[in-house]
mmCIF file of C-alpha atoms in Angstrom:
data_model
loop_
_atom_site.group_PDB
_atom_site.id
_atom_site.type_symbol
_atom_site.label_atom_id
_atom_site.label_comp_id
_atom_site.label_asym_id
_atom_site.label_seq_id
_atom_site.Cartn_x
_atom_site.Cartn_y
_atom_site.Cartn_z
ATOM 1 C CA MET A 20 -41.600 35.526 -6.255
ATOM 2 C CA ALA A 21 -41.821 39.179 -5.490
ATOM 3 C CA ARG A 22 -37.944 38.559 -5.337
ATOM 4 C CA PHE A 23 -37.553 37.199 -8.558
ATOM 5 C CA GLU A 24 -39.282 39.031 -9.943
ATOM 6 C CA SER A 25 -38.176 42.477 -8.387
ATOM 7 C CA PHE A 26 -34.509 41.093 -10.375
ATOM 8 C CA ALA A 27 -35.879 40.274 -13.653
ATOM 9 C CA ALA A 28 -37.004 43.943 -14.123
ATOM 10 C CA LEU A 29 -33.642 45.061 -13.118
ATOM 11 C CA HIS A 30 -33.099 43.858 -17.120
ATOM 12 C CA ILE A 31 -34.044 47.080 -19.107
ATOM 13 C CA PRO A 32 -32.693 47.604 -22.473
ATOM 14 C CA GLY A 33 -31.181 50.403 -22.923
ATOM 15 C CA ASN A 34 -30.396 51.007 -18.851
ATOM 16 C CA PRO A 35 -29.002 48.052 -18.097
ATOM 17 C CA LEU A 36 -27.347 46.345 -14.771
ATOM 18 C CA ILE A 37 -24.736 46.441 -14.018
ATOM 19 C CA LEU A 38 -22.910 44.012 -12.367
ATOM 20 C CA PHE A 39 -19.248 44.013 -11.172
ATOM 21 C CA ASN A 40 -18.167 39.922 -10.656
ATOM 22 C CA VAL A 41 -17.666 39.766 -7.463
ATOM 23 C CA TRP A 42 -14.965 36.331 -6.059
ATOM 24 C CA ASP A 43 -16.283 35.540 -2.277
ATOM 25 C CA ALA A 44 -17.967 37.640 0.456
ATOM 26 C CA GLY A 45 -15.742 40.478 1.386
ATOM 27 C CA SER A 46 -16.133 41.245 -2.702
ATOM 28 C CA ALA A 47 -19.730 40.842 -1.947
ATOM 29 C CA ARG A 48 -19.727 43.364 1.016
ATOM 30 C CA VAL A 49 -17.415 46.330 -1.206
ATOM 31 C CA ALA A 50 -19.255 45.509 -4.281
ATOM 32 C CA ALA A 51 -22.655 46.273 -2.055
ATOM 33 C CA GLN A 52 -21.148 49.603 -0.467
ATOM 34 C CA ALA A 53 -20.236 51.190 -3.854
ATOM 35 C CA GLY A 54 -23.546 50.533 -5.852
ATOM 36 C CA ALA A 55 -24.316 47.937 -6.890
ATOM 37 C CA ARG A 56 -27.843 46.843 -7.182
ATOM 38 C CA ALA A 57 -27.318 43.432 -7.093
ATOM 39 C CA ILE A 58 -23.935 40.447 -7.006
ATOM 40 C CA ALA A 59 -22.560 38.513 -9.329
ATOM 41 C CA THR A 60 -19.910 36.129 -8.985
ATOM 42 C CA GLY A 61 -17.045 34.523 -11.350
ATOM 43 C CA SER A 62 -16.343 31.834 -11.452
ATOM 44 C CA ALA A 63 -12.748 31.767 -12.848
ATOM 45 C CA SER A 64 -12.197 34.535 -10.181
ATOM 46 C CA VAL A 65 -13.826 32.056 -7.264
ATOM 47 C CA ALA A 66 -11.927 29.415 -8.992
ATOM 48 C CA THR A 67 -8.477 32.541 -8.609
ATOM 49 C CA ALA A 68 -9.246 32.912 -4.805
ATOM 50 C CA HIS A 69 -9.127 28.484 -4.281
ATOM 51 C CA GLY A 70 -6.157 27.799 -6.500
ATOM 52 C CA VAL A 71 -7.620 25.997 -8.992
ATOM 53 C CA GLY A 72 -8.343 26.903 -12.545
ATOM 54 C CA ASP A 73 -11.640 27.608 -14.548
ATOM 55 C CA GLY A 74 -13.909 25.184 -15.974
ATOM 56 C CA GLU A 75 -15.659 22.821 -12.482
ATOM 57 C CA ASP A 76 -12.105 21.830 -11.576
ATOM 58 C CA LEU A 77 -13.457 24.136 -7.747
ATOM 59 C CA SER A 78 -15.746 21.210 -6.238
ATOM 60 C CA LEU A 79 -19.250 21.059 -5.581
ATOM 61 C CA GLU A 80 -19.288 21.260 -2.375
ATOM 62 C CA LEU A 81 -16.658 24.200 -2.583
ATOM 63 C CA ALA A 82 -19.776 26.616 -4.918
ATOM 64 C CA LEU A 83 -21.917 25.922 -2.621
ATOM 65 C CA ALA A 84 -20.696 26.867 0.325
ATOM 66 C CA ASN A 85 -19.180 29.569 -1.358
ATOM 67 C CA ALA A 86 -21.785 30.305 -2.709
ATOM 68 C CA GLU A 87 -23.836 30.694 0.945
ATOM 69 C CA ARG A 88 -21.315 32.942 2.355
ATOM 70 C CA VAL A 89 -22.434 35.748 -1.242
ATOM 71 C CA VAL A 90 -25.073 34.982 -0.287
ATOM 72 C CA ALA A 91 -25.750 35.886 3.163
ATOM 73 C CA ALA A 92 -22.842 38.943 3.435
ATOM 74 C CA VAL A 93 -24.638 42.072 1.102
ATOM 75 C CA ASP A 94 -28.441 42.357 1.801
ATOM 76 C CA LEU A 95 -29.332 42.597 -2.262
ATOM 77 C CA PRO A 96 -29.892 39.936 -4.759
ATOM 78 C CA VAL A 97 -27.529 37.320 -5.572
ATOM 79 C CA THR A 98 -26.382 35.642 -9.271
ATOM 80 C CA ILE A 99 -23.391 33.020 -8.790
ATOM 81 C CA ASP A 100 -21.837 31.776 -12.366
ATOM 82 C CA PHE A 101 -22.433 27.543 -11.986
ATOM 83 C CA GLU A 102 -20.633 27.032 -15.117
ATOM 84 C CA SER A 103 -22.608 24.628 -16.853
ATOM 85 C CA GLY A 104 -23.975 23.012 -13.377
ATOM 86 C CA TYR A 105 -21.591 20.214 -12.523
ATOM 87 C CA ALA A 106 -23.688 17.037 -14.532
ATOM 88 C CA GLN A 107 -24.947 15.515 -17.919
ATOM 89 C CA ASP A 108 -28.056 13.448 -16.688
ATOM 90 C CA GLY A 109 -31.009 15.933 -16.316
ATOM 91 C CA ALA A 110 -30.891 14.473 -12.433
ATOM 92 C CA THR A 111 -28.080 15.593 -11.618
ATOM 93 C CA LEU A 112 -28.147 18.681 -12.675
ATOM 94 C CA ALA A 113 -32.192 19.371 -11.772
ATOM 95 C CA ALA A 114 -30.069 18.076 -8.249
ATOM 96 C CA ASN A 115 -27.377 21.215 -8.391
ATOM 97 C CA LEU A 116 -29.678 23.391 -8.979
ATOM 98 C CA ALA A 117 -32.231 22.725 -6.128
ATOM 99 C CA ALA A 118 -29.024 22.968 -4.302
ATOM 100 C CA LEU A 119 -27.458 26.305 -5.327
ATOM 101 C CA ALA A 120 -31.245 27.496 -5.627
ATOM 102 C CA ALA A 121 -30.998 26.597 -1.874
ATOM 103 C CA THR A 122 -27.937 28.710 -0.824
ATOM 104 C CA GLY A 123 -30.685 32.152 -1.182
ATOM 105 C CA ALA A 124 -28.611 32.513 -4.707
ATOM 106 C CA ILE A 125 -31.676 34.383 -7.069
ATOM 107 C CA GLY A 126 -30.197 32.737 -9.796
ATOM 108 C CA CYS A 127 -27.010 31.545 -11.888
ATOM 109 C CA ASN A 128 -25.343 31.807 -15.109
ATOM 110 C CA PHE A 129 -25.757 28.023 -17.389
ATOM 111 C CA GLU A 130 -23.243 27.894 -19.814
ATOM 112 C CA ASP A 131 -23.572 25.618 -22.969
ATOM 113 C CA GLN A 132 -19.578 25.006 -23.811
ATOM 114 C CA VAL A 133 -18.493 21.419 -22.725
ATOM 115 C CA ILE A 134 -17.200 20.970 -19.513
ATOM 116 C CA GLY A 135 -13.318 18.564 -19.872
ATOM 117 C CA GLY A 136 -13.927 18.411 -24.015
ATOM 118 C CA GLU A 137 -14.461 20.616 -26.683
ATOM 119 C CA GLY A 138 -16.912 23.036 -28.559
ATOM 120 C CA ILE A 139 -20.395 23.496 -27.252
ATOM 121 C CA HIS A 140 -23.985 21.588 -26.350
ATOM 122 C CA PRO A 141 -25.839 21.103 -30.112
ATOM 123 C CA ILE A 142 -28.596 23.283 -29.308
ATOM 124 C CA GLU A 143 -31.000 20.199 -28.615
ATOM 125 C CA VAL A 144 -29.312 19.437 -26.563
ATOM 126 C CA GLN A 145 -28.560 22.483 -24.491
ATOM 127 C CA ALA A 146 -31.762 23.246 -25.148
ATOM 128 C CA GLN A 147 -33.178 19.700 -22.121
ATOM 129 C CA ARG A 148 -29.878 20.886 -20.103
ATOM 130 C CA ILE A 149 -31.224 24.624 -19.621
ATOM 131 C CA ALA A 150 -35.250 22.330 -18.932
ATOM 132 C CA ALA A 151 -33.967 20.131 -15.990
ATOM 133 C CA ALA A 152 -32.225 23.077 -14.287
ATOM 134 C CA ARG A 153 -35.831 24.939 -14.343
ATOM 135 C CA ARG A 154 -37.356 22.433 -13.488
ATOM 136 C CA GLY A 155 -33.831 21.859 -9.855
ATOM 137 C CA ALA A 156 -34.472 25.124 -9.278
ATOM 138 C CA GLY A 157 -37.904 25.732 -9.748
ATOM 139 C CA ALA A 158 -40.027 28.931 -11.593
ATOM 140 C CA ASP A 159 -38.779 32.011 -9.114
ATOM 141 C CA PHE A 160 -34.296 31.942 -10.753
ATOM 142 C CA PHE A 161 -33.537 33.975 -13.451
ATOM 143 C CA LEU A 162 -30.911 31.346 -15.528
ATOM 144 C CA ASN A 163 -28.990 32.781 -17.308
ATOM 145 C CA ALA A 164 -28.444 31.425 -20.165
ATOM 146 C CA ARG A 165 -25.160 31.677 -22.366
ATOM 147 C CA THR A 166 -23.941 30.142 -24.878
ATOM 148 C CA ASP A 167 -19.650 30.567 -26.577
ATOM 149 C CA ILE A 168 -20.377 30.936 -29.921
ATOM 150 C CA PHE A 169 -18.284 33.551 -30.071
ATOM 151 C CA LEU A 170 -16.134 33.662 -26.731
ATOM 152 C CA GLN A 171 -15.045 29.978 -28.522
ATOM 153 C CA ALA A 172 -13.675 31.954 -31.814
ATOM 154 C CA LYS A 173 -10.825 34.948 -32.819
ATOM 155 C CA PRO A 174 -13.656 37.923 -32.604
ATOM 156 C CA ASP A 175 -12.285 38.461 -36.202
ATOM 157 C CA THR A 176 -14.358 35.421 -37.245
ATOM 158 C CA HIS A 177 -17.446 36.847 -35.705
ATOM 159 C CA ASP A 178 -20.020 36.296 -38.648
ATOM 160 C CA GLN A 179 -23.626 36.680 -39.501
ATOM 161 C CA ALA A 180 -23.598 33.545 -39.471
ATOM 162 C CA LYS A 181 -22.371 32.935 -35.694
ATOM 163 C CA THR A 182 -24.855 35.352 -35.608
ATOM 164 C CA ASP A 183 -27.329 34.102 -36.864
ATOM 165 C CA ALA A 184 -27.112 30.269 -34.378
ATOM 166 C CA ALA A 185 -26.884 32.579 -31.691
ATOM 167 C CA ILE A 186 -30.052 34.379 -32.521
ATOM 168 C CA GLU A 187 -31.379 30.704 -32.781
ATOM 169 C CA ARG A 188 -29.882 29.807 -29.780
ATOM 170 C CA ALA A 189 -31.792 32.793 -27.460
ATOM 171 C CA HIS A 190 -35.322 31.001 -29.656
ATOM 172 C CA ALA A 191 -34.686 27.865 -28.668
ATOM 173 C CA TYR A 192 -32.819 29.073 -24.766
ATOM 174 C CA ALA A 193 -36.689 30.506 -24.358
ATOM 175 C CA GLU A 194 -38.191 28.019 -24.988
ATOM 176 C CA ALA A 195 -36.520 26.093 -22.866
ATOM 177 C CA GLY A 196 -37.308 28.120 -19.672
ATOM 178 C CA ALA A 197 -34.425 29.651 -19.361
ATOM 179 C CA SER A 198 -34.570 33.943 -18.136
ATOM 180 C CA GLY A 199 -30.966 35.739 -19.577
ATOM 181 C CA PHE A 200 -29.151 35.222 -22.352
ATOM 182 C CA PHE A 201 -25.545 35.300 -22.192
ATOM 183 C CA VAL A 202 -23.061 36.534 -25.646
ATOM 184 C CA PRO A 203 -19.863 36.419 -23.795
ATOM 185 C CA GLY A 204 -17.056 37.426 -26.054
ATOM 186 C CA LEU A 205 -18.903 39.120 -28.490
ATOM 187 C CA ALA A 206 -17.696 42.930 -28.873
ATOM 188 C CA ASN A 207 -19.245 43.459 -32.826
ATOM 189 C CA LEU A 208 -21.603 46.445 -32.183
ATOM 190 C CA ASP A 209 -23.297 45.584 -35.132
ATOM 191 C CA LEU A 210 -23.452 42.281 -34.187
ATOM 192 C CA LEU A 211 -24.592 43.098 -31.337
ATOM 193 C CA ALA A 212 -27.949 44.825 -31.823
ATOM 194 C CA GLN A 213 -28.741 42.242 -33.907
ATOM 195 C CA VAL A 214 -28.413 39.909 -30.844
ATOM 196 C CA CYS A 215 -30.978 42.393 -28.753
ATOM 197 C CA ALA A 216 -33.344 42.546 -31.130
ATOM 198 C CA ALA A 217 -33.867 38.946 -32.341
ATOM 199 C CA SER A 218 -33.159 38.023 -28.998
ATOM 200 C CA PRO A 219 -36.714 36.931 -27.217
ATOM 201 C CA LEU A 220 -34.471 37.025 -23.520
ATOM 202 C CA PRO A 221 -32.589 40.075 -22.103
ATOM 203 C CA VAL A 222 -29.052 40.117 -24.127
ATOM 204 C CA ASN A 223 -26.037 40.548 -21.379
ATOM 205 C CA PHE A 224 -22.273 41.683 -21.774
ATOM 206 C CA MET A 225 -19.688 41.068 -21.029
ATOM 207 C CA ALA A 226 -17.502 44.382 -19.902
ATOM 208 C CA PHE A 227 -13.288 43.615 -20.839
ATOM 209 C CA PRO A 228 -10.577 46.270 -21.491
ATOM 210 C CA GLY A 229 -10.755 48.337 -25.112
ATOM 211 C CA ALA A 230 -15.062 46.489 -25.517
ATOM 212 C CA PRO A 231 -17.158 48.964 -26.558
ATOM 213 C CA SER A 232 -18.305 51.212 -23.500
ATOM 214 C CA ALA A 233 -21.546 50.502 -21.601
ATOM 215 C CA LYS A 234 -23.222 53.477 -23.453
ATOM 216 C CA ASP A 235 -22.301 52.851 -26.365
ATOM 217 C CA VAL A 236 -23.353 48.935 -25.971
ATOM 218 C CA ALA A 237 -26.560 50.655 -24.121
ATOM 219 C CA ALA A 238 -27.192 51.962 -27.477
ATOM 220 C CA ALA A 239 -26.778 48.182 -28.862
ATOM 221 C CA GLY A 240 -30.314 47.339 -26.441
ATOM 222 C CA VAL A 241 -28.421 45.463 -24.170
ATOM 223 C CA ALA A 242 -29.899 45.044 -21.214
ATOM 224 C CA ARG A 243 -27.215 43.222 -18.329
ATOM 225 C CA ILE A 244 -22.893 44.155 -18.460
ATOM 226 C CA SER A 245 -21.219 41.845 -16.774
ATOM 227 C CA HIS A 246 -17.812 42.442 -16.267
ATOM 228 C CA GLY A 247 -16.472 38.343 -15.584
ATOM 229 C CA PRO A 248 -12.861 38.067 -14.090
ATOM 230 C CA PHE A 249 -11.588 41.249 -15.086
ATOM 231 C CA PRO A 250 -12.334 42.792 -11.189
ATOM 232 C CA HIS A 251 -10.227 39.955 -9.960
ATOM 233 C CA MET A 252 -7.199 40.428 -11.754
ATOM 234 C CA LEU A 253 -6.983 44.824 -10.880
ATOM 235 C CA ALA A 254 -7.298 43.299 -7.400
ATOM 236 C CA LEU A 255 -4.481 40.691 -7.993
ATOM 237 C CA LYS A 256 -2.075 43.482 -10.070
ATOM 238 C CA ALA A 257 -2.750 46.354 -7.373
ATOM 239 C CA PHE A 258 -2.205 43.995 -5.713
ATOM 240 C CA GLU A 259 1.202 41.805 -7.003
ATOM 241 C CA ASP A 260 2.613 46.113 -6.818
ATOM 242 C CA ALA A 261 1.801 46.458 -3.958
ATOM 243 C CA ALA A 262 4.077 43.934 -2.220
ATOM 244 C CA ARG A 263 6.152 44.890 -4.938
ATOM 245 C CA ALA A 264 7.028 47.811 -3.256
ATOM 246 C CA ALA A 265 6.897 46.326 0.381
ATOM 247 C CA PHE A 266 9.694 43.696 -0.406
ATOM 248 C CA ALA A 267 11.887 45.873 -2.551
ATOM 249 C CA ASP A 268 12.106 48.594 0.356
#
C-alpha cells in the first residue's frame, strides 16, 4: 500500500508529475538517470520498437514481458500503457490486469477506444470494464482511465458538449474504480481547466509539439503530464539524422 500511496501522492493538481514516456528497459534507465520520479511506457513507442503497429498489434505476451523488463531495470514506480487491456469480456480483462500487476507495475493507462473498431465504448460499458480491470489489478494499482473523446475529434470541434461528456465519464470512471483520468488530445486551456475542476480524479494531460506549456496546463489544474509517443519519435529522428550523415560521408 505504501508504494501505491507514494505514487498516487505524486499527482498534485497545479504541480504535476512529469512522465517522459519510454519504450524499453534501456530508455527507462535513461529517463531515470535524467531525473524522472516515475517511469511510464507509451504503447505506440513500444509497438514501433517491436516492429508492429499500435492498437494491440503487439502480443499480450510481449507486452507483459516488456513491462517486466522495464520494471526490473529501474528503482522507480512504473506505469504501463496497457491500451484497452487486450480483452473484451470482464473475466479475461481481469485476468490480464492481474498478470500486468504481477510484473511489478504500479499502474497502467486503460483506454475507452474500441480496439479494432470505431469510436469509444458507451460510458456504461467502459465503467463495467474499469470495474473488471480493478478486480484483476487489486486495490494498490493506479488505474489511469483514458477517454478518447478529444483524441478522436478534430481540435476545432472540441466544445462544451464534448467537455461535459468527458466530465460525465470522469465521474463514472471514478465510481467504477479508476485512480486517474487521462484526456489526450485536449489542448484548449479553458476546457482543460473545466475538466480539472470538475473531475473527481487527478487529470493527465498529454504534451505534444505545439501544445500549451507545462506551466500553463499546471495552472489549469493538471496533475500529470505525459509525452506519449513523442520521446520515441525524437529518438528515432536523431538516429535517422545520424545514420544519414554517416552514409553520406
